[in-house]
Amino acid sequence: RDLWVNIDQMEKDKVKIHGILSNTHRQAARVNLSFDFPFYGHFLREITVATGGFIYTGEVVHRMLTATQYIAPLMANFDPSVSRNSTVRYFDNGTALVVQWDHVHLQDNYNLGSFTFQATLLNDGRIIFGYKEIPVSVTQISSTNHPVKVGLSDAFVVVHRIQQIPNVRRRTIYEYHRVELQMSKITSLSAVEMIPLPTCLQFNSCGPCVTAQIGFNCSWCNKLQRLSTQILFIKCMNNERRKGY
């Protein structure tokens, strides 16, 4: 109960009901953050909220939106358009963003009841999933028409030039870390708090970087003014870059 954010008690002018998301199925919309949110060592100022119970963190929107780069309190085939009581709301107070899916129903199984849950992103990198109303066990939700996931995932995108075809580029998505939460534990009046592990990317100068004791084998690159672990990771897909949550 302490981790649930009661949006109804917040300043009404700061709580926004997204009209499009509240009345459509399989839609997503960009939302700007008023603060830098650290996610797997990089900072986000923009996210994409989806009707399907998750937040997409990637920069390029593509058809595999549900596969990687997500923050999912409860990803499923939700359809806010089937009920007038369903809304997708969000609230930003300058240090935290709360996204709440209110009284949403599954598009392919309306009779299971309505779900109310939220995801809170805090400026220190913590992520909180809160569940107010979960009418059935999450394990009973069908994944036939939409993936069902609870957790986090991050990836990076590499753009390849195709020499044989000018002006054509191929994007390859590399997922390097995923957090999968146990679905049977997602019940009404439950919550999950995820705390980010320290990462070498939090340092912006040489001294604190090389003296930090956080378990990374990294070094400072004066030319790039960044840590070499990120460059090595992109080239070699070395999982030492970020430790995750």
PDB file of C-alpha atoms in Angstrom:
ATOM      1  CA  ARG A   1       0.000   0.000   0.000  1.00  0.00           C
ATOM      2  CA  ASP A   2       2.912   2.380   0.689  1.00  0.00           C
ATOM      3  CA  LEU A   3       4.279   1.921  -2.837  1.00  0.00           C
ATOM      4  CA  TRP A   4       0.964   2.616  -4.592  1.00  0.00           C
ATOM      5  CA  VAL A   5       0.644   6.200  -5.864  1.00  0.00           C
ATOM      6  CA  ASN A   6      -2.899   7.526  -5.497  1.00  0.00           C
ATOM      7  CA  ILE A   7      -3.222   9.637  -8.627  1.00  0.00           C
ATOM      8  CA  ASP A   8      -6.688  10.801  -7.575  1.00  0.00           C
ATOM      9  CA  GLN A   9      -5.088  12.762  -4.722  1.00  0.00           C
ATOM     10  CA  MET A  10      -2.577  14.519  -6.964  1.00  0.00           C
ATOM     11  CA  GLU A  11      -2.981  17.982  -8.454  1.00  0.00           C
ATOM     12  CA  LYS A  12      -5.598  17.606 -11.165  1.00  0.00           C
ATOM     13  CA  ASP A  13      -3.806  19.875 -13.607  1.00  0.00           C
ATOM     14  CA  LYS A  14      -0.755  17.578 -13.518  1.00  0.00           C
ATOM     15  CA  VAL A  15      -2.677  14.347 -14.071  1.00  0.00           C
ATOM     16  CA  LYS A  16      -3.273  13.748 -17.764  1.00  0.00           C
ATOM     17  CA  ILE A  17      -5.719  11.310 -19.287  1.00  0.00           C
ATOM     18  CA  HIS A  18      -4.466  10.271 -22.699  1.00  0.00           C
ATOM     19  CA  GLY A  19      -7.526  10.448 -24.913  1.00  0.00           C
ATOM     20  CA  ILE A  20      -6.194   8.317 -27.749  1.00  0.00           C
ATOM     21  CA  LEU A  21      -4.786   5.540 -25.565  1.00  0.00           C
ATOM     22  CA  SER A  22      -7.950   5.464 -23.458  1.00  0.00           C
ATOM     23  CA  ASN A  23     -10.125   4.754 -26.477  1.00  0.00           C
ATOM     24  CA  THR A  24      -8.107   2.508 -28.777  1.00  0.00           C
ATOM     25  CA  HIS A  25      -6.531  -0.942 -29.020  1.00  0.00           C
ATOM     26  CA  ARG A  26      -2.855  -1.652 -29.763  1.00  0.00           C
ATOM     27  CA  GLN A  27      -1.821   1.982 -29.722  1.00  0.00           C
ATOM     28  CA  ALA A  28       1.233   3.741 -28.348  1.00  0.00           C
ATOM     29  CA  ALA A  29       2.023   7.403 -27.694  1.00  0.00           C
ATOM     30  CA  ARG A  30       5.134   9.376 -26.832  1.00  0.00           C
ATOM     31  CA  VAL A  31       5.350  11.019 -23.408  1.00  0.00           C
ATOM     32  CA  ASN A  32       8.056  13.522 -22.438  1.00  0.00           C
ATOM     33  CA  LEU A  33       9.631  13.354 -18.988  1.00  0.00           C
ATOM     34  CA  SER A  34      10.457  16.482 -16.999  1.00  0.00           C
ATOM     35  CA  PHE A  35      13.575  14.799 -15.577  1.00  0.00           C
ATOM     36  CA  ASP A  36      16.384  12.495 -16.666  1.00  0.00           C
ATOM     37  CA  PHE A  37      15.427   8.904 -15.930  1.00  0.00           C
ATOM     38  CA  PRO A  38      18.465   6.550 -15.757  1.00  0.00           C
ATOM     39  CA  PHE A  39      17.628   3.228 -17.376  1.00  0.00           C
ATOM     40  CA  TYR A  40      20.415   0.644 -17.675  1.00  0.00           C
ATOM     41  CA  GLY A  41      23.055   3.356 -17.488  1.00  0.00           C
ATOM     42  CA  HIS A  42      21.640   5.764 -20.065  1.00  0.00           C
ATOM     43  CA  PHE A  43      19.237   8.641 -19.531  1.00  0.00           C
ATOM     44  CA  LEU A  44      15.731   8.827 -20.951  1.00  0.00           C
ATOM     45  CA  ARG A  45      13.771  12.014 -21.504  1.00  0.00           C
ATOM     46  CA  GLU A  46      11.078  10.425 -23.648  1.00  0.00           C
ATOM     47  CA  ILE A  47       9.171   7.159 -23.398  1.00  0.00           C
ATOM     48  CA  THR A  48       6.341   5.509 -25.293  1.00  0.00           C
ATOM     49  CA  VAL A  49       3.255   4.401 -23.369  1.00  0.00           C
ATOM     50  CA  ALA A  50       1.296   1.519 -24.901  1.00  0.00           C
ATOM     51  CA  THR A  51      -2.280   0.392 -24.330  1.00  0.00           C
ATOM     52  CA  GLY A  52      -0.927  -3.124 -23.785  1.00  0.00           C
ATOM     53  CA  GLY A  53       0.215  -2.422 -20.227  1.00  0.00           C
ATOM     54  CA  PHE A  54       3.853  -1.492 -20.837  1.00  0.00           C
ATOM     55  CA  ILE A  55       6.248   1.370 -21.541  1.00  0.00           C
ATOM     56  CA  TYR A  56       8.574   1.210 -24.536  1.00  0.00           C
ATOM     57  CA  THR A  57      11.980   2.808 -23.977  1.00  0.00           C
ATOM     58  CA  GLY A  58      13.479   2.642 -27.465  1.00  0.00           C
ATOM     59  CA  GLU A  59      14.019   5.610 -29.756  1.00  0.00           C
ATOM     60  CA  VAL A  60      12.843   3.940 -32.963  1.00  0.00           C
ATOM     61  CA  VAL A  61       9.275   2.614 -32.954  1.00  0.00           C
ATOM     62  CA  HIS A  62       9.041  -0.672 -34.858  1.00  0.00           C
ATOM     63  CA  ARG A  63       6.767  -3.689 -35.250  1.00  0.00           C
ATOM     64  CA  MET A  64       8.622  -5.680 -32.576  1.00  0.00           C
ATOM     65  CA  LEU A  65       7.670  -3.156 -29.913  1.00  0.00           C
ATOM     66  CA  THR A  66       6.849  -5.837 -27.333  1.00  0.00           C
ATOM     67  CA  ALA A  67      10.062  -7.831 -27.825  1.00  0.00           C
ATOM     68  CA  THR A  68      12.754  -5.668 -26.237  1.00  0.00           C
ATOM     69  CA  GLN A  69      13.342  -2.295 -24.555  1.00  0.00           C
ATOM     70  CA  TYR A  70      10.312  -2.286 -22.318  1.00  0.00           C
ATOM     71  CA  ILE A  71       9.171  -1.597 -18.773  1.00  0.00           C
ATOM     72  CA  ALA A  72       6.178  -3.872 -18.305  1.00  0.00           C
ATOM     73  CA  PRO A  73       4.100  -3.936 -15.127  1.00  0.00           C
ATOM     74  CA  LEU A  74       1.677  -6.210 -16.968  1.00  0.00           C
ATOM     75  CA  MET A  75       2.032  -6.559 -20.716  1.00  0.00           C
ATOM     76  CA  ALA A  76      -1.053  -8.212 -22.224  1.00  0.00           C
ATOM     77  CA  ASN A  77      -3.759  -7.764 -24.840  1.00  0.00           C
ATOM     78  CA  PHE A  78      -5.559  -4.902 -23.083  1.00  0.00           C
ATOM     79  CA  ASP A  79      -8.137  -2.890 -25.012  1.00  0.00           C
ATOM     80  CA  PRO A  80      -9.240   0.337 -23.270  1.00  0.00           C
ATOM     81  CA  SER A  81     -11.820   0.956 -26.009  1.00  0.00           C
ATOM     82  CA  VAL A  82     -14.148  -1.848 -24.872  1.00  0.00           C
ATOM     83  CA  SER A  83     -15.192  -0.012 -21.689  1.00  0.00           C
ATOM     84  CA  ARG A  84     -16.057   3.605 -20.969  1.00  0.00           C
ATOM     85  CA  ASN A  85     -14.460   3.245 -17.544  1.00  0.00           C
ATOM     86  CA  SER A  86     -11.033   2.372 -18.980  1.00  0.00           C
ATOM     87  CA  THR A  87      -8.384   5.085 -19.040  1.00  0.00           C
ATOM     88  CA  VAL A  88      -4.625   5.437 -19.405  1.00  0.00           C
ATOM     89  CA  ARG A  89      -3.390   8.233 -17.145  1.00  0.00           C
ATOM     90  CA  TYR A  90       0.014   9.621 -16.273  1.00  0.00           C
ATOM     91  CA  PHE A  91       1.408  12.067 -13.746  1.00  0.00           C
ATOM     92  CA  ASP A  92       4.808  13.799 -13.644  1.00  0.00           C
ATOM     93  CA  ASN A  93       5.846  15.781 -10.563  1.00  0.00           C
ATOM     94  CA  GLY A  94       9.424  16.541 -11.643  1.00  0.00           C
ATOM     95  CA  THR A  95      11.053  13.629  -9.805  1.00  0.00           C
ATOM     96  CA  ALA A  96       8.767  10.745 -10.767  1.00  0.00           C
ATOM     97  CA  LEU A  97       6.498   9.674 -13.606  1.00  0.00           C
ATOM     98  CA  VAL A  98       3.493   7.491 -12.832  1.00  0.00           C
ATOM     99  CA  VAL A  99       1.654   5.715 -15.654  1.00  0.00           C
ATOM    100  CA  GLN A 100      -1.593   4.024 -14.668  1.00  0.00           C
ATOM    101  CA  TRP A 101      -3.806   1.662 -16.618  1.00  0.00           C
ATOM    102  CA  ASP A 102      -7.270   2.094 -15.053  1.00  0.00           C
ATOM    103  CA  HIS A 103     -10.009  -0.555 -15.266  1.00  0.00           C
ATOM    104  CA  VAL A 104      -8.672  -2.021 -18.515  1.00  0.00           C
ATOM    105  CA  HIS A 105     -10.058  -5.263 -19.962  1.00  0.00           C
ATOM    106  CA  LEU A 106      -8.457  -7.944 -22.091  1.00  0.00           C
ATOM    107  CA  GLN A 107      -9.576  -7.632 -25.684  1.00  0.00           C
ATOM    108  CA  ASP A 108      -9.937 -11.374 -26.168  1.00  0.00           C
ATOM    109  CA  ASN A 109     -11.402 -12.203 -22.731  1.00  0.00           C
ATOM    110  CA  TYR A 110     -13.530  -9.344 -21.427  1.00  0.00           C
ATOM    111  CA  ASN A 111     -15.261 -11.514 -18.831  1.00  0.00           C
ATOM    112  CA  LEU A 112     -12.090 -11.940 -16.771  1.00  0.00           C
ATOM    113  CA  GLY A 113     -12.763  -8.484 -15.341  1.00  0.00           C
ATOM    114  CA  SER A 114     -10.954  -5.161 -15.175  1.00  0.00           C
ATOM    115  CA  PHE A 115      -7.307  -4.617 -14.248  1.00  0.00           C
ATOM    116  CA  THR A 116      -5.868  -1.537 -12.536  1.00  0.00           C
ATOM    117  CA  PHE A 117      -2.098  -1.211 -12.191  1.00  0.00           C
ATOM    118  CA  GLN A 118       0.695   1.330 -12.564  1.00  0.00           C
ATOM    119  CA  ALA A 119       4.400   1.823 -13.195  1.00  0.00           C
ATOM    120  CA  THR A 120       6.398   4.533 -11.410  1.00  0.00           C
ATOM    121  CA  LEU A 121       9.751   5.728 -12.766  1.00  0.00           C
ATOM    122  CA  LEU A 122      11.818   7.718 -10.278  1.00  0.00           C
ATOM    123  CA  ASN A 123      14.709  10.037 -11.052  1.00  0.00           C
ATOM    124  CA  ASP A 124      17.130   7.864  -9.044  1.00  0.00           C
ATOM    125  CA  GLY A 125      16.492   4.936 -11.403  1.00  0.00           C
ATOM    126  CA  ARG A 126      14.095   2.990  -9.213  1.00  0.00           C
ATOM    127  CA  ILE A 127      11.098   1.373 -10.877  1.00  0.00           C
ATOM    128  CA  ILE A 128       7.962   0.431  -8.961  1.00  0.00           C
ATOM    129  CA  PHE A 129       5.138  -1.739 -10.252  1.00  0.00           C
ATOM    130  CA  GLY A 130       1.905  -1.381  -8.279  1.00  0.00           C
ATOM    131  CA  TYR A 131      -1.159  -3.597  -8.609  1.00  0.00           C
ATOM    132  CA  LYS A 132      -4.489  -2.421  -7.246  1.00  0.00           C
ATOM    133  CA  GLU A 133      -6.911  -4.717  -9.055  1.00  0.00           C
ATOM    134  CA  ILE A 134      -5.851  -8.056 -10.560  1.00  0.00           C
ATOM    135  CA  PRO A 135      -9.088 -10.103 -10.849  1.00  0.00           C
ATOM    136  CA  VAL A 136      -7.483 -13.402 -11.921  1.00  0.00           C
ATOM    137  CA  SER A 137      -4.111 -15.075 -11.814  1.00  0.00           C
ATOM    138  CA  VAL A 138      -1.801 -13.539 -14.420  1.00  0.00           C
ATOM    139  CA  THR A 139      -0.796 -17.074 -15.423  1.00  0.00           C
ATOM    140  CA  GLN A 140      -4.322 -17.511 -16.843  1.00  0.00           C
ATOM    141  CA  ILE A 141      -3.951 -14.661 -19.347  1.00  0.00           C
ATOM    142  CA  SER A 142      -3.620 -15.966 -22.890  1.00  0.00           C
ATOM    143  CA  SER A 143      -0.577 -14.968 -24.940  1.00  0.00           C
ATOM    144  CA  THR A 144      -2.089 -16.172 -28.226  1.00  0.00           C
ATOM    145  CA  ASN A 145      -2.843 -12.693 -29.585  1.00  0.00           C
ATOM    146  CA  HIS A 146      -0.369 -10.646 -27.546  1.00  0.00           C
ATOM    147  CA  PRO A 147       2.737 -11.392 -25.436  1.00  0.00           C
ATOM    148  CA  VAL A 148       2.224 -11.564 -21.685  1.00  0.00           C
ATOM    149  CA  LYS A 149       5.223 -10.247 -19.744  1.00  0.00           C
ATOM    150  CA  VAL A 150       6.054  -8.726 -16.382  1.00  0.00           C
ATOM    151  CA  GLY A 151       9.498  -7.175 -16.043  1.00  0.00           C
ATOM    152  CA  LEU A 152      12.177  -5.194 -17.860  1.00  0.00           C
ATOM    153  CA  SER A 153      14.248  -5.531 -20.994  1.00  0.00           C
ATOM    154  CA  ASP A 154      16.881  -3.399 -22.666  1.00  0.00           C
ATOM    155  CA  ALA A 155      18.731  -3.611 -25.956  1.00  0.00           C
ATOM    156  CA  PHE A 156      20.695  -1.519 -28.403  1.00  0.00           C
ATOM    157  CA  VAL A 157      20.190  -1.026 -32.126  1.00  0.00           C
ATOM    158  CA  VAL A 158      22.963  -1.248 -34.707  1.00  0.00           C
ATOM    159  CA  VAL A 159      22.353   0.227 -38.158  1.00  0.00           C
ATOM    160  CA  HIS A 160      24.104  -1.625 -40.995  1.00  0.00           C
ATOM    161  CA  ARG A 161      24.666  -0.185 -44.449  1.00  0.00           C
ATOM    162  CA  ILE A 162      23.942  -2.524 -47.329  1.00  0.00           C
ATOM    163  CA  GLN A 163      26.633  -1.906 -49.928  1.00  0.00           C
ATOM    164  CA  GLN A 164      24.735  -3.544 -52.760  1.00  0.00           C
ATOM    165  CA  ILE A 165      21.690  -1.324 -52.236  1.00  0.00           C
ATOM    166  CA  PRO A 166      22.447   2.391 -51.810  1.00  0.00           C
ATOM    167  CA  ASN A 167      20.451   4.392 -49.258  1.00  0.00           C
ATOM    168  CA  VAL A 168      19.143   1.206 -47.618  1.00  0.00           C
ATOM    169  CA  ARG A 169      20.034   0.375 -44.037  1.00  0.00           C
ATOM    170  CA  ARG A 170      19.270  -2.651 -41.912  1.00  0.00           C
ATOM    171  CA  ARG A 171      18.635  -2.359 -38.180  1.00  0.00           C
ATOM    172  CA  THR A 172      19.684  -5.176 -35.879  1.00  0.00           C
ATOM    173  CA  ILE A 173      18.432  -5.221 -32.288  1.00  0.00           C
ATOM    174  CA  TYR A 174      20.659  -6.816 -29.650  1.00  0.00           C
ATOM    175  CA  GLU A 175      18.969  -7.577 -26.347  1.00  0.00           C
ATOM    176  CA  TYR A 176      21.555  -7.872 -23.582  1.00  0.00           C
ATOM    177  CA  HIS A 177      19.538  -8.011 -20.364  1.00  0.00           C
ATOM    178  CA  ARG A 178      16.076  -8.961 -19.180  1.00  0.00           C
ATOM    179  CA  VAL A 179      14.303  -9.109 -15.826  1.00  0.00           C
ATOM    180  CA  GLU A 180      11.407 -11.568 -15.735  1.00  0.00           C
ATOM    181  CA  LEU A 181       9.218 -11.393 -12.634  1.00  0.00           C
ATOM    182  CA  GLN A 182       7.277 -14.387 -11.361  1.00  0.00           C
ATOM    183  CA  MET A 183       3.749 -13.897 -12.664  1.00  0.00           C
ATOM    184  CA  SER A 184       2.076 -15.974  -9.951  1.00  0.00           C
ATOM    185  CA  LYS A 185       3.104 -13.332  -7.396  1.00  0.00           C
ATOM    186  CA  ILE A 186       1.325 -10.506  -9.236  1.00  0.00           C
ATOM    187  CA  THR A 187      -1.912 -10.120  -7.261  1.00  0.00           C
ATOM    188  CA  SER A 188      -4.229  -7.368  -6.070  1.00  0.00           C
ATOM    189  CA  LEU A 189      -2.579  -5.011  -3.549  1.00  0.00           C
ATOM    190  CA  SER A 190       0.919  -6.209  -4.396  1.00  0.00           C
ATOM    191  CA  ALA A 191       3.945  -4.225  -5.536  1.00  0.00           C
ATOM    192  CA  VAL A 192       7.440  -4.747  -6.926  1.00  0.00           C
ATOM    193  CA  GLU A 193      10.317  -2.324  -6.343  1.00  0.00           C
ATOM    194  CA  MET A 194      13.385  -2.623  -8.564  1.00  0.00           C
ATOM    195  CA  ILE A 195      16.564  -0.818  -7.554  1.00  0.00           C
ATOM    196  CA  PRO A 196      19.287  -0.267 -10.179  1.00  0.00           C
ATOM    197  CA  LEU A 197      22.760  -1.633  -9.524  1.00  0.00           C
ATOM    198  CA  PRO A 198      25.630   0.862  -9.799  1.00  0.00           C
ATOM    199  CA  THR A 199      27.160   1.232 -13.236  1.00  0.00           C
ATOM    200  CA  CYS A 200      30.406   2.770 -14.428  1.00  0.00           C
ATOM    201  CA  LEU A 201      28.431   4.984 -16.803  1.00  0.00           C
ATOM    202  CA  GLN A 202      27.308   7.057 -13.824  1.00  0.00           C
ATOM    203  CA  PHE A 203      30.778   8.638 -13.650  1.00  0.00           C
ATOM    204  CA  ASN A 204      31.601  11.601 -15.867  1.00  0.00           C
ATOM    205  CA  SER A 205      35.297  12.047 -15.087  1.00  0.00           C
ATOM    206  CA  CYS A 206      38.415   9.895 -14.911  1.00  0.00           C
ATOM    207  CA  GLY A 207      39.157   9.996 -11.150  1.00  0.00           C
ATOM    208  CA  PRO A 208      35.882   8.634  -9.723  1.00  0.00           C
ATOM    209  CA  CYS A 209      35.753   6.090 -12.536  1.00  0.00           C
ATOM    210  CA  VAL A 210      39.089   4.381 -11.929  1.00  0.00           C
ATOM    211  CA  THR A 211      38.749   4.434  -8.134  1.00  0.00           C
ATOM    212  CA  ALA A 212      35.190   3.085  -7.968  1.00  0.00           C
ATOM    213  CA  GLN A 213      34.700  -0.382  -6.502  1.00  0.00           C
ATOM    214  CA  ILE A 214      31.578  -1.563  -8.338  1.00  0.00           C
ATOM    215  CA  GLY A 215      32.856  -4.727  -9.998  1.00  0.00           C
ATOM    216  CA  PHE A 216      33.402  -3.393 -13.522  1.00  0.00           C
ATOM    217  CA  ASN A 217      36.564  -3.893 -15.551  1.00  0.00           C
ATOM    218  CA  CYS A 218      36.564  -0.471 -17.163  1.00  0.00           C
ATOM    219  CA  SER A 219      38.839   2.440 -17.971  1.00  0.00           C
ATOM    220  CA  TRP A 220      38.430   6.058 -19.002  1.00  0.00           C
ATOM    221  CA  CYS A 221      38.877   7.092 -22.641  1.00  0.00           C
ATOM    222  CA  ASN A 222      40.123  10.684 -22.835  1.00  0.00           C
ATOM    223  CA  LYS A 223      39.458  10.965 -26.548  1.00  0.00           C
ATOM    224  CA  LEU A 224      35.816   9.939 -26.269  1.00  0.00           C
ATOM    225  CA  GLN A 225      35.345  11.340 -22.768  1.00  0.00           C
ATOM    226  CA  ARG A 226      33.497   8.148 -21.952  1.00  0.00           C
ATOM    227  CA  LEU A 227      34.197   4.785 -20.404  1.00  0.00           C
ATOM    228  CA  SER A 228      35.688   2.165 -22.681  1.00  0.00           C
ATOM    229  CA  THR A 229      33.301  -0.535 -21.472  1.00  0.00           C
ATOM    230  CA  GLN A 230      30.457   0.923 -23.527  1.00  0.00           C
ATOM    231  CA  ILE A 231      32.532   0.888 -26.723  1.00  0.00           C
ATOM    232  CA  LEU A 232      33.749  -2.648 -26.035  1.00  0.00           C
ATOM    233  CA  PHE A 233      30.192  -3.754 -25.371  1.00  0.00           C
ATOM    234  CA  ILE A 234      28.856  -2.381 -28.630  1.00  0.00           C
ATOM    235  CA  LYS A 235      31.647  -3.988 -30.618  1.00  0.00           C
ATOM    236  CA  CYS A 236      31.883  -7.288 -28.771  1.00  0.00           C
ATOM    237  CA  MET A 237      28.464  -7.563 -27.080  1.00  0.00           C
ATOM    238  CA  ASN A 238      30.272  -7.913 -23.784  1.00  0.00           C
ATOM    239  CA  ASN A 239      27.726  -8.117 -20.964  1.00  0.00           C
ATOM    240  CA  GLU A 240      30.100  -6.310 -18.590  1.00  0.00           C
ATOM    241  CA  ARG A 241      28.744  -2.975 -19.779  1.00  0.00           C
ATOM    242  CA  ARG A 242      25.701  -2.796 -17.557  1.00  0.00           C
ATOM    243  CA  LYS A 243      24.652  -4.942 -14.666  1.00  0.00           C
ATOM    244  CA  GLY A 244      20.944  -4.257 -14.876  1.00  0.00           C
ATOM    245  CA  TYR A 245      18.458  -4.270 -12.015  1.00  0.00           C
TER     246      TYR A 245
END
